[in-house]
Coordinates of C-alpha atoms (C1' of nucleotides) in Angstrom, one line a residue:
Chain A
X1 CA 143.4 118.0 88.1
X2 CA 143.9 114.7 86.2
X3 CA 143.9 111.3 87.9
X4 CA 147.4 110.0 88.6
X5 CA 147.0 106.9 86.5
X6 CA 146.6 108.1 82.9
X7 CA 143.3 106.6 81.7
X8 CA 143.1 106.3 78.0
X9 CA 139.4 105.5 77.7
X10 CA 137.3 108.1 76.0
X11 CA 136.3 111.0 78.2
X12 CA 132.6 110.3 77.5
X13 CA 132.8 106.9 79.2
X14 CA 134.9 108.2 82.0
X15 CA 132.3 110.8 82.8
X16 CA 129.6 108.2 82.7
X17 CA 131.4 105.9 85.1
X18 CA 132.2 108.7 87.6
X19 CA 128.6 110.0 87.3
X20 CA 127.2 106.6 87.9
X21 CA 129.2 106.1 91.1
X22 CA 128.5 109.5 92.5
X23 CA 124.8 109.7 91.6
X24 CA 124.3 106.3 93.2
X25 CA 125.8 107.5 96.4
X26 CA 124.2 110.9 96.8
X27 CA 121.4 111.2 94.3
X28 CA 120.9 113.7 91.5
X29 CA 121.2 116.8 93.5
X30 CA 123.9 115.7 95.9
X31 CA 126.5 115.7 93.2
X32 CA 127.9 118.6 91.2
X33 CA 129.3 118.5 87.7
X34 CA 132.6 119.5 89.3
X35 CA 132.5 116.5 91.5
X36 CA 131.9 114.2 88.6
X37 CA 134.4 115.7 86.1
X38 CA 137.1 115.9 88.8
X39 CA 136.6 112.2 89.7
X40 CA 136.7 111.4 86.0
X41 CA 139.8 113.4 85.5
X42 CA 138.3 115.5 82.7
X43 CA 137.3 119.1 82.3
X44 CA 133.9 120.4 83.4
X45 CA 132.9 121.7 80.0
X46 CA 133.0 118.3 78.5
X47 CA 129.7 117.4 80.1
X48 CA 127.9 120.1 78.1
X49 CA 129.8 119.0 75.0
X50 CA 129.0 115.3 75.2
X51 CA 125.7 115.2 76.9
X52 CA 124.1 118.7 76.9
X53 CA 123.6 119.2 80.6
X54 CA 123.4 117.6 84.0
X55 CA 119.9 116.2 83.5
X56 CA 120.8 114.6 80.2
X57 CA 123.9 113.1 81.8
X58 CA 121.8 111.5 84.5
X59 CA 119.4 109.8 82.1
X60 CA 122.4 108.7 79.9
X61 CA 123.8 106.9 83.0
X62 CA 120.5 105.3 83.7
X63 CA 119.9 104.2 80.1
X64 CA 123.4 102.8 79.5
X65 CA 123.0 99.6 81.3
X66 CA 119.2 99.3 81.2
X67 CA 119.1 98.0 77.6
X68 CA 121.7 95.2 78.0
X69 CA 120.1 94.1 81.3
X70 CA 116.6 94.0 79.9
X71 CA 117.6 92.0 76.9
X72 CA 119.3 89.4 79.1
X73 CA 116.3 89.1 81.5
X74 CA 113.9 88.8 78.6
X75 CA 116.0 86.0 77.0
X76 CA 116.3 84.2 80.3
X77 CA 112.5 84.4 80.8
X78 CA 111.7 83.0 77.4
X79 CA 114.3 80.2 78.0
X80 CA 112.6 79.3 81.3
X81 CA 109.3 79.4 79.5
X82 CA 110.4 77.1 76.8
X83 CA 112.0 74.7 79.2
X84 CA 108.7 74.3 81.1
X85 CA 106.4 73.8 78.1
X86 CA 103.7 72.7 77.7
X87 CA 103.2 73.7 81.4
X88 CA 103.8 77.2 82.8
X89 CA 107.1 77.7 84.6
X90 CA 107.2 77.7 88.4
X91 CA 106.9 81.0 90.2
X92 CA 110.4 80.4 91.5
X93 CA 111.9 80.0 88.0
X94 CA 110.1 83.2 86.8
X95 CA 111.3 85.2 89.8
X96 CA 114.7 83.9 89.3
X97 CA 114.8 85.0 85.7
X98 CA 113.8 88.4 86.9
X99 CA 116.8 89.0 89.1
X100 CA 119.4 86.4 88.3
X101 CA 121.0 88.6 85.6
X102 CA 121.1 91.4 88.2
X103 CA 122.8 89.2 90.7
X104 CA 125.3 88.0 88.1
X105 CA 126.2 91.5 87.1
X106 CA 126.4 92.7 90.6
X107 CA 128.6 89.9 91.7
X108 CA 131.0 89.7 88.7
X109 CA 130.3 92.7 86.5
X110 CA 132.6 95.1 88.3
X111 CA 132.0 98.1 90.5
X112 CA 130.1 100.0 87.9
X113 CA 127.3 97.6 88.0
X114 CA 127.1 97.8 91.8
X115 CA 126.7 101.5 91.6
X116 CA 124.1 101.1 88.9
X117 CA 121.9 99.0 91.0
X118 CA 122.2 101.5 93.9
X119 CA 121.2 104.2 91.4
X120 CA 118.1 102.2 90.4
X121 CA 117.1 101.8 94.0
X122 CA 117.4 105.6 94.3
X123 CA 115.3 106.2 91.2
X124 CA 112.7 103.6 92.0
X125 CA 112.0 105.2 95.4
X126 CA 112.0 108.7 94.2
X127 CA 108.6 110.4 93.7
X128 CA 110.3 112.7 91.2
X129 CA 112.2 110.3 89.0
X130 CA 110.6 107.0 89.7
X131 CA 107.4 107.0 87.8
X132 CA 109.0 108.6 84.7
X133 CA 112.3 106.8 84.4
X134 CA 111.3 103.4 85.7
X135 CA 108.3 103.4 83.5
X136 CA 110.2 104.4 80.4
X137 CA 113.0 101.9 80.8
X138 CA 111.6 98.9 82.5
X139 CA 107.8 98.7 81.9
X140 CA 107.9 96.6 78.7
X141 CA 110.0 94.1 80.5
X142 CA 107.9 94.1 83.6
X143 CA 104.7 93.7 81.6
X144 CA 106.1 90.6 80.0
X145 CA 107.1 89.1 83.4
X146 CA 103.6 89.9 84.8
X147 CA 102.1 88.1 81.8
X148 CA 104.1 85.0 82.5
X149 CA 103.4 85.2 86.2
X150 CA 99.7 85.2 85.4
X151 CA 100.2 82.0 83.3
X152 CA 101.8 80.4 86.4
X153 CA 98.9 81.6 88.6
X154 CA 95.8 80.5 86.8
X155 CA 92.7 82.0 88.2
X156 CA 94.6 84.7 90.1
X157 CA 93.2 88.2 89.5
X158 CA 95.6 90.6 87.8
X159 CA 95.4 93.0 90.7
X160 CA 97.0 90.5 93.0
X161 CA 99.9 90.0 90.6
X162 CA 100.5 93.7 90.3
X163 CA 100.6 94.0 94.1
X164 CA 102.9 91.1 94.4
X165 CA 105.2 92.7 91.8
X166 CA 105.2 95.9 93.9
X167 CA 106.4 94.1 97.0
X168 CA 108.9 92.2 94.9
X169 CA 110.5 95.2 93.4
X170 CA 110.7 97.0 96.7
X171 CA 112.5 94.0 98.3
X172 CA 114.7 93.8 95.2
X173 CA 115.8 97.4 94.9
X174 CA 116.5 97.8 98.6
X175 CA 118.6 94.6 98.6
X176 CA 120.6 95.7 95.6
X177 CA 121.2 99.1 97.1
X178 CA 123.5 97.3 99.6
X179 CA 123.3 100.1 102.1
X180 CA 124.9 97.9 104.7
X181 CA 122.1 98.4 107.2
X182 CA 121.4 94.7 107.3
X183 CA 125.0 94.1 108.4
X184 CA 124.6 96.4 111.4
X185 CA 121.2 95.2 112.3
X186 CA 122.2 91.5 112.3
X187 CA 125.4 92.2 114.1
X188 CA 127.4 90.8 111.2
X189 CA 125.3 87.7 110.8
X190 CA 124.2 88.8 107.4
X191 CA 125.9 90.9 104.8
X192 CA 124.1 93.1 102.3
X193 CA 126.9 92.3 99.8
X194 CA 126.4 88.5 100.2
X195 CA 124.6 87.9 96.9
X196 CA 124.7 84.2 97.1
X197 CA 122.4 84.4 100.2
X198 CA 120.1 86.7 98.2
X199 CA 120.1 84.2 95.3
X200 CA 119.0 81.4 97.5
X201 CA 116.3 83.3 99.4
X202 CA 114.6 85.9 97.3
X203 CA 112.9 83.5 94.8
X204 CA 111.3 81.3 97.5
X205 CA 110.3 84.3 99.5
X206 CA 108.4 86.1 96.7
X207 CA 107.1 82.9 95.1
X208 CA 105.5 82.0 98.5
X209 CA 104.2 85.6 98.7
X210 CA 102.5 85.4 95.2
X211 CA 100.9 82.1 96.2
X212 CA 99.6 83.6 99.4
X213 CA 98.1 86.5 97.5
X214 CA 96.5 84.2 95.0
X215 CA 95.1 81.9 97.7
X216 CA 93.7 84.9 99.6
X217 CA 91.9 86.3 96.5
X218 CA 90.4 82.9 95.8
X219 CA 89.2 82.5 99.3
X220 CA 87.7 86.0 99.3
X221 CA 85.9 85.3 96.1
X222 CA 84.4 82.0 97.3
X223 CA 83.1 83.7 100.4
X224 CA 81.2 86.3 98.4
X225 CA 78.4 85.8 95.8
X226 CA 79.4 86.6 92.3
X227 CA 77.6 90.0 92.0
X228 CA 78.9 91.3 95.4
X229 CA 82.4 90.0 94.5
X230 CA 82.5 92.1 91.3
X231 CA 81.5 95.1 93.3
X232 CA 84.1 94.4 96.0
X233 CA 86.7 94.0 93.3
X234 CA 85.9 97.4 91.9
X235 CA 86.0 98.9 95.3
X236 CA 89.3 97.5 96.5
Chain B
X1 CA 106.9 136.4 100.9
X2 CA 104.4 135.1 103.5
X3 CA 101.7 132.6 102.7
X4 CA 98.3 134.2 102.0
X5 CA 96.5 132.4 104.8
X6 CA 98.0 133.8 108.0
X7 CA 99.2 130.7 109.9
X8 CA 99.6 131.3 113.6
X9 CA 101.4 128.1 114.5
X10 CA 104.9 128.6 115.7
X11 CA 107.5 129.2 113.1
X12 CA 109.5 126.2 114.2
X13 CA 106.7 123.8 113.4
X14 CA 105.9 125.5 110.1
X15 CA 109.5 125.0 109.1
X16 CA 109.4 121.3 110.1
X17 CA 106.2 120.8 108.1
X18 CA 107.5 122.5 105.0
X19 CA 110.9 120.7 105.2
X20 CA 109.2 117.4 105.6
X21 CA 107.2 117.8 102.4
X22 CA 110.1 119.1 100.4
X23 CA 112.8 116.7 101.6
X24 CA 110.3 113.8 100.9
X25 CA 109.9 114.9 97.3
X26 CA 113.4 115.8 96.3
X27 CA 115.8 114.5 99.0
X28 CA 118.2 116.3 101.2
X29 CA 120.2 118.0 98.5
X30 CA 117.3 118.7 96.2
X31 CA 115.9 121.4 98.5
X32 CA 117.3 124.7 99.6
X33 CA 116.7 126.4 102.8
X34 CA 115.1 129.2 100.8
X35 CA 112.6 126.7 99.2
X36 CA 111.7 125.5 102.7
X37 CA 111.4 128.9 104.4
X38 CA 109.5 130.3 101.5
X39 CA 107.0 127.4 101.6
X40 CA 106.7 127.9 105.4
X41 CA 106.2 131.6 105.1
X42 CA 109.1 132.5 107.4
X43 CA 112.5 134.0 107.1
X44 CA 115.5 132.1 106.0
X45 CA 117.5 133.0 109.0
X46 CA 115.1 131.2 111.3
X47 CA 116.4 127.9 110.3
X48 CA 119.8 128.7 111.9
X49 CA 118.1 130.1 114.9
X50 CA 115.8 127.2 115.6
X51 CA 117.8 124.2 114.4
X52 CA 121.4 125.3 113.7
X53 CA 121.7 124.4 110.1
X54 CA 120.3 122.4 107.2
X55 CA 121.6 119.0 108.4
X56 CA 120.2 119.4 111.8
X57 CA 116.8 120.4 110.4
X58 CA 116.9 117.2 108.3
X59 CA 117.4 115.0 111.4
X60 CA 114.9 117.0 113.4
X61 CA 112.3 116.2 110.7
X62 CA 113.2 112.6 110.7
X63 CA 113.1 112.3 114.5
X64 CA 109.8 114.1 115.1
X65 CA 107.5 111.3 114.1
X66 CA 109.8 108.4 114.7
X67 CA 109.3 108.4 118.5
X68 CA 105.5 108.4 118.5
X69 CA 105.4 105.8 115.7
X70 CA 107.7 103.4 117.5
X71 CA 105.9 103.6 120.8
X72 CA 102.7 102.7 119.0
X73 CA 104.2 99.8 117.1
X74 CA 105.8 98.4 120.2
X75 CA 102.6 98.6 122.2
X76 CA 100.7 96.9 119.5
X77 CA 103.3 94.2 119.3
X78 CA 103.1 93.5 123.0
X79 CA 99.3 93.5 122.8
X80 CA 99.4 90.9 120.0
X81 CA 101.9 88.9 122.0
X82 CA 99.7 88.9 125.1
X83 CA 96.6 88.0 123.2
X84 CA 98.3 84.9 121.8
X85 CA 99.8 83.6 125.1
X86 CA 100.8 81.0 125.9
X87 CA 101.5 80.4 122.2
X88 CA 103.5 82.7 120.0
X89 CA 101.4 85.1 117.8
X90 CA 101.0 84.3 114.1
X91 CA 103.4 85.7 111.6
X92 CA 100.5 87.6 110.1
X93 CA 99.7 89.2 113.4
X94 CA 103.3 90.2 114.0
X95 CA 103.7 91.6 110.5
X96 CA 100.5 93.5 111.0
X97 CA 101.7 95.1 114.2
X98 CA 104.7 96.2 112.4
X99 CA 102.9 98.2 109.7
X100 CA 99.3 98.8 110.9
X101 CA 100.3 102.0 112.8
X102 CA 102.0 103.2 109.6
X103 CA 98.9 102.5 107.5
X104 CA 96.6 104.1 110.0
X105 CA 98.7 107.3 110.1
X106 CA 99.2 107.4 106.4
X107 CA 95.5 107.0 105.7
X108 CA 94.1 109.3 108.4
X109 CA 97.0 111.2 109.9
X110 CA 97.1 114.0 107.4
X111 CA 99.4 115.0 104.6
X112 CA 102.4 115.4 106.9
X113 CA 102.5 111.7 107.6
X114 CA 102.3 110.8 103.9
X115 CA 105.4 113.0 103.4
X116 CA 107.1 111.4 106.3
X117 CA 106.8 107.9 104.9
X118 CA 108.1 109.0 101.6
X119 CA 111.0 110.5 103.5
X120 CA 111.7 107.3 105.3
X121 CA 111.7 105.5 101.9
X122 CA 114.3 107.9 100.7
X123 CA 116.5 107.5 103.8
X124 CA 116.1 103.8 103.9
X125 CA 117.4 103.4 100.3
X126 CA 120.2 106.0 100.7
X127 CA 123.7 104.6 101.2
X128 CA 124.6 107.9 102.8
X129 CA 121.8 108.4 105.3
X130 CA 120.3 104.9 105.6
X131 CA 122.7 103.0 107.8
X132 CA 123.1 105.9 110.2
X133 CA 119.6 107.2 110.5
X134 CA 117.6 104.1 110.2
X135 CA 119.8 102.3 112.7
X136 CA 119.7 105.1 115.2
X137 CA 115.9 105.5 115.2
X138 CA 114.4 102.2 114.3
X139 CA 116.8 99.4 115.4
X140 CA 115.6 98.9 118.9
X141 CA 112.1 98.4 117.6
X142 CA 113.2 96.2 114.8
X143 CA 115.3 94.0 117.2
X144 CA 112.2 93.5 119.3
X145 CA 110.1 92.5 116.3
X146 CA 112.8 90.1 115.1
X147 CA 112.8 88.5 118.6
X148 CA 109.1 87.9 118.4
X149 CA 109.3 86.7 114.8
X150 CA 111.8 84.1 116.0
X151 CA 109.4 82.9 118.7
X152 CA 106.9 82.4 116.0
X153 CA 109.4 80.5 113.8
X154 CA 110.8 77.9 116.2
X155 CA 113.9 76.2 114.8
X156 CA 114.4 78.9 112.1
X157 CA 118.0 80.2 112.0
X158 CA 118.3 83.9 112.9
X159 CA 119.9 84.6 109.6
X160 CA 116.7 83.7 107.7
X161 CA 114.7 86.0 109.9
X162 CA 117.1 88.9 109.2
X163 CA 116.9 88.3 105.4
X164 CA 113.1 88.1 105.7
X165 CA 113.1 91.4 107.5
X166 CA 115.3 92.9 104.8
X167 CA 112.8 91.9 102.1
X168 CA 109.9 93.1 104.2
X169 CA 111.3 96.5 104.8
X170 CA 112.1 97.0 101.1
X171 CA 108.5 96.1 100.1
X172 CA 107.2 98.3 102.9
X173 CA 109.1 101.4 102.3
X174 CA 108.6 101.4 98.5
X175 CA 104.9 100.9 99.1
X176 CA 104.7 103.8 101.5
X177 CA 106.7 106.0 99.1
X178 CA 103.6 106.0 97.0
X179 CA 105.5 107.0 93.9
X180 CA 102.5 106.2 91.7
X181 CA 104.4 103.9 89.5
X182 CA 102.2 101.0 90.3
X183 CA 99.2 103.0 89.0
X184 CA 100.8 103.5 85.7
X185 CA 102.1 100.0 85.4
X186 CA 98.8 98.4 86.1
X187 CA 96.9 100.8 83.9
X188 CA 94.9 102.1 86.9
X189 CA 94.0 98.6 88.2
X190 CA 95.9 99.3 91.4
X191 CA 96.6 102.5 93.1
X192 CA 99.7 103.2 95.2
X193 CA 97.5 105.3 97.5
X194 CA 95.0 102.5 98.1
X195 CA 96.1 101.5 101.6
X196 CA 93.3 99.1 102.3
X197 CA 94.6 97.0 99.5
X198 CA 98.0 97.1 101.2
X199 CA 96.6 96.2 104.5
X200 CA 94.9 93.1 103.2
X201 CA 97.9 91.9 101.2
X202 CA 101.2 92.7 102.8
X203 CA 100.8 90.5 105.9
X204 CA 99.9 87.4 104.0
X205 CA 102.7 88.1 101.5
X206 CA 105.5 88.5 104.0
X207 CA 104.2 85.8 106.4
X208 CA 104.3 83.3 103.5
X209 CA 107.8 84.5 102.6
X210 CA 109.0 84.0 106.2
X211 CA 107.6 80.5 106.2
X212 CA 109.3 79.7 102.9
X213 CA 112.6 80.9 104.2
X214 CA 112.2 78.8 107.3
X215 CA 111.3 75.7 105.4
X216 CA 114.1 76.2 103.0
X217 CA 116.7 76.4 105.9
X218 CA 115.2 73.3 107.6
X219 CA 115.4 71.3 104.3
X220 CA 119.0 72.5 103.7
X221 CA 120.0 71.5 107.2
X222 CA 118.5 68.0 106.9
X223 CA 120.3 67.4 103.6
X224 CA 123.7 68.1 105.2
X225 CA 125.6 66.2 108.0
X226 CA 126.0 68.3 111.1
X227 CA 129.7 69.2 110.7
X228 CA 129.3 70.2 107.1
X229 CA 126.2 72.2 107.9
X230 CA 128.1 74.2 110.5
X231 CA 130.7 75.0 108.0
X232 CA 128.2 75.8 105.3
X233 CA 126.5 78.1 107.7
X234 CA 129.7 80.0 108.4
X235 CA 130.4 80.3 104.7
X236 CA 127.0 81.6 103.6
Chain C
dG1 C1' 137.6 117.0 71.4
dT2 C1' 139.6 119.4 74.9
dC3 C1' 140.6 123.4 77.7
dT4 C1' 140.5 128.4 79.8
dA5 C1' 137.8 131.9 81.4
dT6 C1' 134.0 133.8 83.0
dA7 C1' 129.1 135.1 83.2
dG8 C1' 125.1 134.9 86.1
dC9 C1' 122.8 132.7 89.8
dT10 C1' 121.9 130.2 94.0
dT11 C1' 123.6 128.3 98.0
dG12 C1' 124.2 127.9 103.5
dA13 C1' 125.3 130.8 107.0
dT14 C1' 125.6 134.8 110.1
dA15 C1' 126.2 139.6 112.1
dG16 C1' 123.4 142.9 113.9
dA17 C1' 119.0 146.0 114.2
dC18 C1' 114.5 145.7 116.2
Chain D
dG1 C1' 112.0 135.5 118.0
dT2 C1' 112.1 137.7 113.8
dC3 C1' 113.9 140.3 110.0
dT4 C1' 117.4 142.9 106.8
dA5 C1' 121.5 142.8 104.6
dT6 C1' 125.4 140.6 103.1
dC7 C1' 129.2 137.3 102.5
dA8 C1' 132.1 133.9 100.4
dA9 C1' 131.7 129.8 98.1
dG10 C1' 129.7 127.0 95.0
dC11 C1' 126.7 126.0 91.1
dT12 C1' 125.4 125.2 85.7
dA13 C1' 126.3 126.6 81.4
dT14 C1' 128.7 128.7 77.6
dA15 C1' 131.7 131.5 74.4
dG16 C1' 135.8 131.0 72.2
dA17 C1' 141.0 129.7 71.8
dC18 C1' 143.6 125.8 70.4

DNA sequence: GTCTATAGCTTGATAGAC
DNA sequence: GTCTATCAAGCTATAGAC
């Protein structure tokens, strides 16, 4: 059954859009190809024709927006870096470059982008898909951000920066999932969908977190003689 | 087909254990009742008999450990509160009470607990299950923690505390999901499963984040005349 | 490129013997 | 409480007409 409003965009894109929305809501296994093609108003067989199979469709959805997003984030990061020269940029500015493009797309990019971010939250938290797909599509970008974060945190051990990034990405993906739980919890005082609130708060939050990790590591090191510290570092 | 090692625990518990592990790995839809009962070494029909259906089994798995966990966390919170009287406890101590019982169970509670935390990460990030199940089973606890956090952050608007909690729970659930992505990203420098590292770092990180949010709100308020501030608060 | 038709499985659920 | 047997419905994938 076709959709009432005749959509003249190519079937391939209509499938991608419908799949994006449904995968974001119910995960890879919670959606059938029939659900997807029915929502897209196309025939089931077209998935095989255009993508090969369900799995390939899933990765195609994931890849589609990852490229453009990463390019934007990388450009913004380098811009922030250049603007701060010869000093390193502030942690706030770096964090901001990491998620401002996401906020922008989520707020004004249309509903497809909202679904996409919920999908990333799903993938990032999935033991099955997370390590493979996040690594493949986002690690080069993340490595670059971590390198710049380390410039902004002189003397801070790499390990601390990685842990700080882990906490950051958890906060980020849950926030972009916009599950609406915060709305219920706060009795309407906060809204998951209120991205301006996120924009104002996430950078200060994680920047302060990074500073605390850095300070903690420095304090721990000065409390311990050099040789013991090396050993402790290997242990933990 | 039964498991080789004859397990004499009741079938009901064996089903719960197997379901917990599989749901955590692949989500609600990624697992069939046949997968579960085969792993448990029992017959498929026993799921209907003991639980009613797949959905009811899912919520039974989620509920089983939530109760004991929340009791522990609440007791620890009140202990921390009493120890600090007449002052409010530190943000670090409050944050610690929030996740120390989780760390303890994850490290020494056996593999069932590890699966359980991955399952919570899945549910927390799911638009379908998150708002319903997290709200039902964890909100009373979270409300209590937020009340104590507010005592420790005098003058900080409630909204800031809710946002801080949102970032905290995102960082927490991703960390406990132990997807192994951090391991790959850091080239082995950090391990997702290294819970001692989490214990040392998460409290300072989120405590600093809360302080930054509080400071930001105070600064914003002092920059704005009272009437405009009220309006701005309503807007954002 | 798109559609019909269908093959070949797996799914959740249950009726009824023991 | 546990198991066998079975059901109707749903699934992915594909061969072949247009």
